[in-house]
Coordinates of N, CA and C in Angstrom, one line a residue:
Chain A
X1 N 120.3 82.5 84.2 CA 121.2 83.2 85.0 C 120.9 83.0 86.5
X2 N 121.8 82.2 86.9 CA 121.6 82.0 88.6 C 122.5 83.1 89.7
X3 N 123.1 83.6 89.0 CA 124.1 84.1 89.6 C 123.6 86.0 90.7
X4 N 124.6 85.3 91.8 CA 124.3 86.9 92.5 C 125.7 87.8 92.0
X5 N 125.7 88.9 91.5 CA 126.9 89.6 91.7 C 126.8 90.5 92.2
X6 N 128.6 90.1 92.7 CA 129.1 91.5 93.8 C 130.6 92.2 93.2
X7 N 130.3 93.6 93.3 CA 131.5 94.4 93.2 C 131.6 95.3 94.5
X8 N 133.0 95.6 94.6 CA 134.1 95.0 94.3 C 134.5 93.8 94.7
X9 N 135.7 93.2 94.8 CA 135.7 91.3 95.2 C 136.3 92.0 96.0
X10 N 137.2 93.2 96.2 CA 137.8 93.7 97.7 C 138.3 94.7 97.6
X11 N 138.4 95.7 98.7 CA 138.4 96.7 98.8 C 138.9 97.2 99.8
X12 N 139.8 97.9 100.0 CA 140.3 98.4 101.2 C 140.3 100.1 100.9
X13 N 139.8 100.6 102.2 CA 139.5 101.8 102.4 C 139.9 102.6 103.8
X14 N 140.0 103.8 103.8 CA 140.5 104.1 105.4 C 139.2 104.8 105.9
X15 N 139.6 105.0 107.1 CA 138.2 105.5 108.4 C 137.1 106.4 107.5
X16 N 137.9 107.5 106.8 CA 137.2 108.8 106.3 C 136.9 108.4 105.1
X17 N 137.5 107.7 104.2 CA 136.7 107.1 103.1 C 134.9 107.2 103.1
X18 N 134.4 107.4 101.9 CA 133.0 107.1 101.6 C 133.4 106.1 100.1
X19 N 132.7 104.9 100.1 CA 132.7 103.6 99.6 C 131.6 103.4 99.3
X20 N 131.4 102.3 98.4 CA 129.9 101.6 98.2 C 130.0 100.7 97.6
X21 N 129.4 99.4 98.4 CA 129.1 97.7 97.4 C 128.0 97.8 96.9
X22 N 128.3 96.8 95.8 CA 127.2 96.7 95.1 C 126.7 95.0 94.7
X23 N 125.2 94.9 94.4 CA 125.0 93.2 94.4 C 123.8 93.7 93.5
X24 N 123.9 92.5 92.1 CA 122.8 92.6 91.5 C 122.5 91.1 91.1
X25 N 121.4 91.3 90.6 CA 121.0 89.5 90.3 C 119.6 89.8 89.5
X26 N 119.7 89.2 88.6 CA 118.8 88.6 87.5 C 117.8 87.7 87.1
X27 N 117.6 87.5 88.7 CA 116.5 86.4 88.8 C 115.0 85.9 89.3
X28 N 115.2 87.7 89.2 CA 113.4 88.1 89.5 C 113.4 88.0 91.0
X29 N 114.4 87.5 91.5 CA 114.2 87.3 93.2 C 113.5 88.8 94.0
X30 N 112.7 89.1 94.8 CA 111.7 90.3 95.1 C 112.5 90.3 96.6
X31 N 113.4 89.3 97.3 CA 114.2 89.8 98.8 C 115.5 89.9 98.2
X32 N 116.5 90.7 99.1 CA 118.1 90.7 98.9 C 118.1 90.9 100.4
X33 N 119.7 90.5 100.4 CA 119.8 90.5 102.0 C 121.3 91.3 101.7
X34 N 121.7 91.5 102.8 CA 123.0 92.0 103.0 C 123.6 91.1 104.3
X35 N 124.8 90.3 104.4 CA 125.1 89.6 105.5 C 126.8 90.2 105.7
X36 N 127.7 90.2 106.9 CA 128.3 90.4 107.7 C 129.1 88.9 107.6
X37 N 130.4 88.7 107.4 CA 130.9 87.6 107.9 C 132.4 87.7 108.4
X38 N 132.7 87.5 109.8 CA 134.1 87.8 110.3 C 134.6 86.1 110.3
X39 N 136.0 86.0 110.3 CA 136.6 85.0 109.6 C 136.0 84.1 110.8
X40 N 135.7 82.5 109.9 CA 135.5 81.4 110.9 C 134.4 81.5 111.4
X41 N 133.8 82.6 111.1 CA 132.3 82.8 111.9 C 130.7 82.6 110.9
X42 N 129.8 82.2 111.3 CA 129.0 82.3 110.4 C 128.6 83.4 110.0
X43 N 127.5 83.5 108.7 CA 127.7 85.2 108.6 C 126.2 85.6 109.3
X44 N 126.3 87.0 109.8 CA 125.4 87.8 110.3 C 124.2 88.5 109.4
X45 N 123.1 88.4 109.8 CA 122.0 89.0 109.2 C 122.3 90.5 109.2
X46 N 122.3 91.7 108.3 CA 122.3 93.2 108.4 C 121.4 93.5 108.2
X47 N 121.0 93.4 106.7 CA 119.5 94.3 106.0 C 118.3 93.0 105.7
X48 N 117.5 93.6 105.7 CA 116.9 92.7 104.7 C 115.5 94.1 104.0
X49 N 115.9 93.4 102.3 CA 115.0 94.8 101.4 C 114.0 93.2 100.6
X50 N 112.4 93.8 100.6 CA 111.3 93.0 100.3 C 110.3 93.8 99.7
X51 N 110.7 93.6 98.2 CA 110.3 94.1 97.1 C 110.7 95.6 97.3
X52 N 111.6 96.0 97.1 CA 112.4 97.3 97.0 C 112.3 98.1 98.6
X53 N 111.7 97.5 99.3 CA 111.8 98.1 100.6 C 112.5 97.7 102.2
X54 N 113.2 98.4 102.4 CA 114.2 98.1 104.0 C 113.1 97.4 104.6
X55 N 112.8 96.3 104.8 CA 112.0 95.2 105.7 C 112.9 95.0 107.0
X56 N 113.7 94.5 107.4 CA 114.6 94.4 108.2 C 115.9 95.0 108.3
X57 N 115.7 95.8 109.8 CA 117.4 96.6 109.8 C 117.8 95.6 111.1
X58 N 118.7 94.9 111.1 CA 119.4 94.2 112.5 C 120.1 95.3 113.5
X59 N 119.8 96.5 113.5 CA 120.8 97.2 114.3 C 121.4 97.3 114.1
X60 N 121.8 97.7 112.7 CA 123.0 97.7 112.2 C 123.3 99.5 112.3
X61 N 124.8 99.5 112.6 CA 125.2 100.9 112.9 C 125.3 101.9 111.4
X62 N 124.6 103.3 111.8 CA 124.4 104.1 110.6 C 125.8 104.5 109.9
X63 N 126.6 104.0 110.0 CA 127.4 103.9 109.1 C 127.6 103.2 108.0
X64 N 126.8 102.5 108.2 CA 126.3 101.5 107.0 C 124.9 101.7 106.8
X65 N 124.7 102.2 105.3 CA 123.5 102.7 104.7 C 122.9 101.9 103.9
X66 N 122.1 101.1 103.6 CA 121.5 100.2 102.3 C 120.6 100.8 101.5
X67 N 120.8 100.7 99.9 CA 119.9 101.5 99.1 C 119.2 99.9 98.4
X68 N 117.8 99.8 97.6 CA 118.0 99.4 97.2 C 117.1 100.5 95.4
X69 N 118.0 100.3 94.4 CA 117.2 101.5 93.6 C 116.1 100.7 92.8
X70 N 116.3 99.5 92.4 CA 115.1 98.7 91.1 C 115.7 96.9 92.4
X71 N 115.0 96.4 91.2 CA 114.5 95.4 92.0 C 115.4 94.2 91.5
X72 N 116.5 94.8 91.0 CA 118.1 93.8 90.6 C 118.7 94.4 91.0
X73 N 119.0 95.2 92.0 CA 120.3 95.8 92.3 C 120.0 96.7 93.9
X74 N 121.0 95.9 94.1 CA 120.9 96.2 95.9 C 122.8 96.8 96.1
X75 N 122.7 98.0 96.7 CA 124.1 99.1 97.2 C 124.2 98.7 98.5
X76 N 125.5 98.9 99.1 CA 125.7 99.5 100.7 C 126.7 100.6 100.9
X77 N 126.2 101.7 100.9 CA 127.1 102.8 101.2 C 127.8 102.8 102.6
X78 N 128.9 102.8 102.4 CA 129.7 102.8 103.6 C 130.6 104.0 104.1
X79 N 130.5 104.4 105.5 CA 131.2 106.1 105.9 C 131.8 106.4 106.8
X80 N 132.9 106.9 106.9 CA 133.5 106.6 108.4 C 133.4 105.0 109.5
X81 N 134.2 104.2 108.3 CA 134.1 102.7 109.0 C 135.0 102.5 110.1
X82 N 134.8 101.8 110.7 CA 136.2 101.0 112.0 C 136.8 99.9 111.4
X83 N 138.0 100.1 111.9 CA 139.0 98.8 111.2 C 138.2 97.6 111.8
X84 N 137.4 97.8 113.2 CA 136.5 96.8 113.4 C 135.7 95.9 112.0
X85 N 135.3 96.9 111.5 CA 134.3 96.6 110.6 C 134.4 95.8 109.3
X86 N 135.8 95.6 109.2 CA 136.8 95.0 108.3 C 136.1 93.3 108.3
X87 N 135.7 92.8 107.5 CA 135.1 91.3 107.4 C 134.8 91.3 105.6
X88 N 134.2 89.9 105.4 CA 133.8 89.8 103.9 C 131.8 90.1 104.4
X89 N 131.6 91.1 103.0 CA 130.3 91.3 103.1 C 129.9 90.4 101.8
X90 N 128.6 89.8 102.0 CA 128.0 88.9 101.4 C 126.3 89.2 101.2
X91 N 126.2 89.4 99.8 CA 124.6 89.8 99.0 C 124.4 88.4 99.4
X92 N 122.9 88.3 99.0 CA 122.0 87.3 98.8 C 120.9 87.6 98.6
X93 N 120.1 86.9 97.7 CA 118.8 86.9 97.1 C 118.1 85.9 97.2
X94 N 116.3 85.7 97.0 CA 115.8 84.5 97.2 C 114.5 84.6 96.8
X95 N 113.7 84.2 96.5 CA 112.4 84.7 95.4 C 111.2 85.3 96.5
X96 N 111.7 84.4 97.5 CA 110.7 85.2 99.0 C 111.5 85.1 99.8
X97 N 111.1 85.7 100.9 CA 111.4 86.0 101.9 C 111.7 84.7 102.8
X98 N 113.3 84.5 103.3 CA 113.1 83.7 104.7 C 112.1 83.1 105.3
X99 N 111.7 82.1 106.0 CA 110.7 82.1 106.8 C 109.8 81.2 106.2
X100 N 110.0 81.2 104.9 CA 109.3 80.5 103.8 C 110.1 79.5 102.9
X101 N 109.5 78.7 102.1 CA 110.4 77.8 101.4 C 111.0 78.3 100.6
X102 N 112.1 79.1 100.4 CA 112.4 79.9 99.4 C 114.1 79.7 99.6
X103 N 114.7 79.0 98.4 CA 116.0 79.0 99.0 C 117.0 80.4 98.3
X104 N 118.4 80.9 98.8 CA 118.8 81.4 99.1 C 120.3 81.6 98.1
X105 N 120.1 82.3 97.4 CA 121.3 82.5 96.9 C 122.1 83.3 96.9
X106 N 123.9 82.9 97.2 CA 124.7 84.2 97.7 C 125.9 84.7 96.5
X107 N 126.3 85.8 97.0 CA 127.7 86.1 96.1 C 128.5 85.9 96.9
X108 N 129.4 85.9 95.8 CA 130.9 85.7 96.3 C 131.5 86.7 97.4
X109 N 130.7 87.6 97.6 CA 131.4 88.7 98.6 C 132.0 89.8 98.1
X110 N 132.4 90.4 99.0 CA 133.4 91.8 98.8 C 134.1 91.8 100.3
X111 N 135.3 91.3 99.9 CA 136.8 91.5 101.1 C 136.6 92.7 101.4
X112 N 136.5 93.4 102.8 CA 136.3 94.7 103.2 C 137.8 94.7 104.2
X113 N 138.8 95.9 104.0 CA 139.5 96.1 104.7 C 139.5 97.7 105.3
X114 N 139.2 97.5 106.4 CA 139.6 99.4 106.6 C 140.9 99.6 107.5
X115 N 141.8 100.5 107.0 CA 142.5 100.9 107.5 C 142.6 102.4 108.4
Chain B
X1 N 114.2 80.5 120.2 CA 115.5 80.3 119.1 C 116.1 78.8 118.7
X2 N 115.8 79.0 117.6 CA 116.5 77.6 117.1 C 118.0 77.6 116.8
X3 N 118.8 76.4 117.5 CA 120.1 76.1 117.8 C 120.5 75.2 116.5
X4 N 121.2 75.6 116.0 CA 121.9 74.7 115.0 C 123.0 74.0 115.1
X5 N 123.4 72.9 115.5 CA 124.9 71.9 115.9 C 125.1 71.1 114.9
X6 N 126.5 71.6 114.3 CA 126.6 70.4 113.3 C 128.0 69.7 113.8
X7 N 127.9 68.5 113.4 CA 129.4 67.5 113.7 C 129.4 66.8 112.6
X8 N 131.0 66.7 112.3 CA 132.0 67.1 113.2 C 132.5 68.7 112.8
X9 N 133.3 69.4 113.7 CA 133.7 71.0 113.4 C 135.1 70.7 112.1
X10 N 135.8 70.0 112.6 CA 136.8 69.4 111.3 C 136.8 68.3 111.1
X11 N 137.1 67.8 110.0 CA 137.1 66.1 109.3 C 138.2 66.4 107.9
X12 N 138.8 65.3 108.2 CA 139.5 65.2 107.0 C 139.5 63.7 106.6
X13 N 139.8 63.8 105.6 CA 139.8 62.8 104.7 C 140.8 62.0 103.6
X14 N 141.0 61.1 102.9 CA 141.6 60.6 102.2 C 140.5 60.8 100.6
X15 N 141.2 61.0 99.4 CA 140.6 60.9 98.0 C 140.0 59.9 98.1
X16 N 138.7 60.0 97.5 CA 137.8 58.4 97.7 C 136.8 57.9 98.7
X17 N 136.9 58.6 99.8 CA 136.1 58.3 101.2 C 134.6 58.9 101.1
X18 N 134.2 57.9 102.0 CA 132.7 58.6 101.8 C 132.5 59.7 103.3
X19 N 132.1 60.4 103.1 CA 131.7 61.5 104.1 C 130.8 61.8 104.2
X20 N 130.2 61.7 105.7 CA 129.3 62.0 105.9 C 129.5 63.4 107.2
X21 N 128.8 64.7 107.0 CA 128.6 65.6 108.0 C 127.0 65.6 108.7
X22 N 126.8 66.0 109.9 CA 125.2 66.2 110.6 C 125.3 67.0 111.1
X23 N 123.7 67.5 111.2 CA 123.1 68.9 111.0 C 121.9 68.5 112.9
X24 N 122.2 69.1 113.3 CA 120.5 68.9 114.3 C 120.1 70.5 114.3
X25 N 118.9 70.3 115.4 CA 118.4 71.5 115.2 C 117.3 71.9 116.2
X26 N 116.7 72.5 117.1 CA 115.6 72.3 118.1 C 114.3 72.5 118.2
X27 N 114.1 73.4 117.1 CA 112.7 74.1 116.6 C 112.6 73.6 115.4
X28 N 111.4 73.3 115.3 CA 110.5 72.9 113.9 C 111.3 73.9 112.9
X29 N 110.9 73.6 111.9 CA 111.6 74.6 110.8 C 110.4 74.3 109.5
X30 N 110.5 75.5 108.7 CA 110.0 75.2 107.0 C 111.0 74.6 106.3
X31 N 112.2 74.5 106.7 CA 113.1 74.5 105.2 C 114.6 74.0 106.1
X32 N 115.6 73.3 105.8 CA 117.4 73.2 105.9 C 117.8 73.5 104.8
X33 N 118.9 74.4 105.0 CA 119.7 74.8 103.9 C 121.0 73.9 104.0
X34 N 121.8 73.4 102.8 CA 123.3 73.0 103.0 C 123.9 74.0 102.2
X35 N 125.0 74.4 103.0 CA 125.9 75.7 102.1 C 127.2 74.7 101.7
X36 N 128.1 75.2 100.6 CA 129.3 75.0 101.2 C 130.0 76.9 100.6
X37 N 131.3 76.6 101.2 CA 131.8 78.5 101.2 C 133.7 77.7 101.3
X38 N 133.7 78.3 99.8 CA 135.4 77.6 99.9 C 136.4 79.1 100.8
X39 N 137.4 78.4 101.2 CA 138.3 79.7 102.0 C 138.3 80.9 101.4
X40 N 137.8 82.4 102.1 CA 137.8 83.5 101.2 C 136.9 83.9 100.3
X41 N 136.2 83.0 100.0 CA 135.2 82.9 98.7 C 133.5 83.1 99.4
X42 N 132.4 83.4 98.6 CA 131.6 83.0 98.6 C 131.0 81.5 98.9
X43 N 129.7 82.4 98.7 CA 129.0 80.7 99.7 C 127.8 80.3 98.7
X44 N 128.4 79.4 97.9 CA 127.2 78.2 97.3 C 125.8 77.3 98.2
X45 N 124.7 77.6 97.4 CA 123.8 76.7 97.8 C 124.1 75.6 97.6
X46 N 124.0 74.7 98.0 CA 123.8 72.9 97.8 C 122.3 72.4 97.4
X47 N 121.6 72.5 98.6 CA 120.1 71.8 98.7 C 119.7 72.6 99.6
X48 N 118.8 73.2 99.3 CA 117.2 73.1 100.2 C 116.1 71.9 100.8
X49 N 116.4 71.7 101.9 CA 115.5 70.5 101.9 C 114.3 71.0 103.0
X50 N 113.3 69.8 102.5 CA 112.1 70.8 103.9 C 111.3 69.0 104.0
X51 N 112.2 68.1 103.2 CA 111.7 66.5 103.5 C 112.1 65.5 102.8
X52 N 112.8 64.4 103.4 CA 112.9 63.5 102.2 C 114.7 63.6 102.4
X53 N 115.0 63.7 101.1 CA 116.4 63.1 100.5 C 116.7 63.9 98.9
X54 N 117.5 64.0 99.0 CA 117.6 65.4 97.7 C 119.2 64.2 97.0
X55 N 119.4 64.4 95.8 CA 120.5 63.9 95.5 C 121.2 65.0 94.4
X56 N 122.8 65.3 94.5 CA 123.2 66.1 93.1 C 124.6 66.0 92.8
X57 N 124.7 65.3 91.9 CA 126.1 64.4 91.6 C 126.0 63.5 92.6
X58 N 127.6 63.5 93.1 CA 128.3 63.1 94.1 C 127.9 63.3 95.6
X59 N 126.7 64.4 95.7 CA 126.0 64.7 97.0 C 124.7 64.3 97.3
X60 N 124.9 64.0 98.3 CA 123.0 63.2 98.8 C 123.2 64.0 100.3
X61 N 122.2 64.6 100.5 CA 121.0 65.4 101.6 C 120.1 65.0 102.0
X62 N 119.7 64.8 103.3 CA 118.5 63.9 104.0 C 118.3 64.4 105.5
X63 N 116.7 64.7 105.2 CA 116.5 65.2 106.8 C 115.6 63.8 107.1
X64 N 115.8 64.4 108.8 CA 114.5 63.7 109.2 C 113.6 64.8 110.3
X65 N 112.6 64.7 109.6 CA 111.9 66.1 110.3 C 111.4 65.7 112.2
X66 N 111.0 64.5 112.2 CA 110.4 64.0 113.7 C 112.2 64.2 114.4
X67 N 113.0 63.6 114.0 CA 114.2 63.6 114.9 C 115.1 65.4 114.6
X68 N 114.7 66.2 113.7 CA 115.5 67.5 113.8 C 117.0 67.1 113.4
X69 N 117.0 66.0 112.3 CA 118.5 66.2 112.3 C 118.5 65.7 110.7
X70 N 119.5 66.3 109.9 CA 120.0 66.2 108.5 C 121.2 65.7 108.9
X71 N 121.7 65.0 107.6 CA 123.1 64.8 107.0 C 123.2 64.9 105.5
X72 N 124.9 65.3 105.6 CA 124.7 65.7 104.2 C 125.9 64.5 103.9
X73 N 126.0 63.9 102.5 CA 127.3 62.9 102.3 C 127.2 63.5 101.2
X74 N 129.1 62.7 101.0 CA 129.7 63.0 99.9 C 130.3 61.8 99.4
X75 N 130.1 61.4 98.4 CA 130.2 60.1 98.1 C 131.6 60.2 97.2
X76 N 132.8 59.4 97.6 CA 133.9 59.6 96.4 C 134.8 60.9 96.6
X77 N 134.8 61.2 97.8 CA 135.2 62.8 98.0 C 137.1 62.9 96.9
X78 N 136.7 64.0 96.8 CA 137.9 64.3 96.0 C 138.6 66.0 96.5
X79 N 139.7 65.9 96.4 CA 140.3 67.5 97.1 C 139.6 68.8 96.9
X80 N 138.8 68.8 95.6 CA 138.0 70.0 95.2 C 136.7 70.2 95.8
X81 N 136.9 69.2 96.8 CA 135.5 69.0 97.5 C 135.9 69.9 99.4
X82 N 137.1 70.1 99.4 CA 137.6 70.6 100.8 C 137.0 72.1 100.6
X83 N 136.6 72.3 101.8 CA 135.7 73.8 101.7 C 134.8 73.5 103.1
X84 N 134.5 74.8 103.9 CA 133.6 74.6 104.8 C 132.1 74.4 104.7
X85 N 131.3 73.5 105.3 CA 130.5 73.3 104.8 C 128.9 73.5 106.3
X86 N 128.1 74.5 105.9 CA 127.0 74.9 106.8 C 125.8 74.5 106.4
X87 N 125.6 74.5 107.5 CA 123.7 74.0 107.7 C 123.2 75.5 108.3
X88 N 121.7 75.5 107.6 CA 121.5 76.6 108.1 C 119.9 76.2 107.9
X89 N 119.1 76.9 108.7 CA 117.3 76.8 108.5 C 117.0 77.9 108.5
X90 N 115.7 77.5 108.5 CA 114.7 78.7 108.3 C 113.4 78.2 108.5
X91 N 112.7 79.1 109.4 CA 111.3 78.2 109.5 C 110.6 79.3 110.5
X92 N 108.6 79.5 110.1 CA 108.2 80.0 110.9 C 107.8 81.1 110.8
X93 N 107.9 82.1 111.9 CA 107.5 83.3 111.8 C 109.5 83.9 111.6
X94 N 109.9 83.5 111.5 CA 111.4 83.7 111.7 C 111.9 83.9 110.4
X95 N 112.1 85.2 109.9 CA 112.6 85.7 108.4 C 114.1 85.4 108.5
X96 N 114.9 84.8 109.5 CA 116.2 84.7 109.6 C 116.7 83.3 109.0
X97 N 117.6 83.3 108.4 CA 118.3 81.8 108.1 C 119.1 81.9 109.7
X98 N 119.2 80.6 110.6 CA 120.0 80.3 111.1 C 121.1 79.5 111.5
X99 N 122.3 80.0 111.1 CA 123.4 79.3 110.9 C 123.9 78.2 111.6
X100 N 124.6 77.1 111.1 CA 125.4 76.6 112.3 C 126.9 77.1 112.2
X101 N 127.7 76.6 112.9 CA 128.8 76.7 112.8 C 129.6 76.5 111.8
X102 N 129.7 75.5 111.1 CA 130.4 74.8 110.0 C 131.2 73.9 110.4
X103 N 131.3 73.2 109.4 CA 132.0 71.8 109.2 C 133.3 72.1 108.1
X104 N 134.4 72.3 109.0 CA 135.6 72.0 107.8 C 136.3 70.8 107.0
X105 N 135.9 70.6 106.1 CA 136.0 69.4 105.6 C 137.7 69.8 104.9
X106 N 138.2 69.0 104.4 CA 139.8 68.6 104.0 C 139.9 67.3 103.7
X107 N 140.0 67.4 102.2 CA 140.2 65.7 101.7 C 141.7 65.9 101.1
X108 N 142.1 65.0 101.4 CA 143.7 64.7 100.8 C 144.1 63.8 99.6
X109 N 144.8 64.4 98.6 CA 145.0 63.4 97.4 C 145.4 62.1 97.9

């Protein structure tokens, strides 16, 4: 199993909504990432969790929460979003960490719409 | 910070053509990633390269580490091959992949 999965594939939700993505993967990988991608743009670094722990937060605004609970499955709780915020969110896994030779594997996303 | 430039930003093509896209880059790195990410969808790995020349199917990857620059070809391109396609590294004290822009590829039957 190579595969990252992400639920939902899309989602639309309004400002006051509370939401949550989900990404799991099967492949022993010990980093998950969380990336940001607005259309045409490359995607943005958010979280990064290393071996079940928040290793890197990019400044990302607390409206966006990352859990990770075991070590296949990485959440993003989402709360009072901005239609700003509206982009495809993209997991990714990788057996180490960035920085290292370790390549990188992503899901398909979750279409994020807020209205 | 390492700058990632790849050319060309769009290319299109005819069924059959060989294609080639390039990758540079400014800082040393451990590792080049080739993505591709069809419209809307998720983003497939290609290759990891950190030296040499990688081949898989119809795709061949090749850096050169002294010059900072990859290319990636496609040999035989066919329309299910149209999809954006990114370079991205990673290297260092630097836990970031950094992206380039992408390359929109478009092959036509």
């Amino acid at each position: 199993d190579t595969e990252v999965t992400q639920t939902p594939k899309h989602l639309v939700m309004g400002m006051t909504n509370k939401k949550s993505l989900k990404c799991e993967q099967h492949m022993g990988h010990r980093a998950m990432y969380w990336y940001k991608q607005k259309a045409k743009k490359p995607p943005e670094l958010m979280f990064v969790y290393s071996y079940e722990k928040l290793s890197i937060n990019e400044s990302v605004p607390s409206r966006f929460s990352p859990e990770c609970p075991n070590s296949s499955l990485l959440n993003l709780h989402l709360h009072a979003l901005q239609p700003e915020d509206s982009a495809l969110y993209l997991c990714a896994s990788s057996l180490r960490r960035p920085g290292t030779n370790t390549e990188a594997f992503f899901g398909q996303g979750t279409r994020l719409t807020v209205v | 910070k390492n700058e990632v430039e790849q050319s060309p930003q769009n290319l299109t093509a005819q069924e059959g053509e060989f294609i080639t896209i390039n990758c540079s880059y400014s800082v040393g790195i451990s590792a080049l990633h080739w993505l591709q990410q069809h419209p809307g969808g998720g983003i497939v790995s290609l290759f990891m390269l950190s030296s040499g020349k990688k081949k898989h199917g119809r795709l061949i990857a090749t850096i050169n580490i002294q010059e900072k620059h990859s290319s990636l070809h496609i040999t035989a391109s066919h329309p299910r091959d149209s999809a954006v396609y990114i370079c991205a590294v990673s290297g260092g004290s630097n836990y970031k992949l950094t992206f380039g822009k992408g390359t929109l590829l478009t092959v036509n039957p």
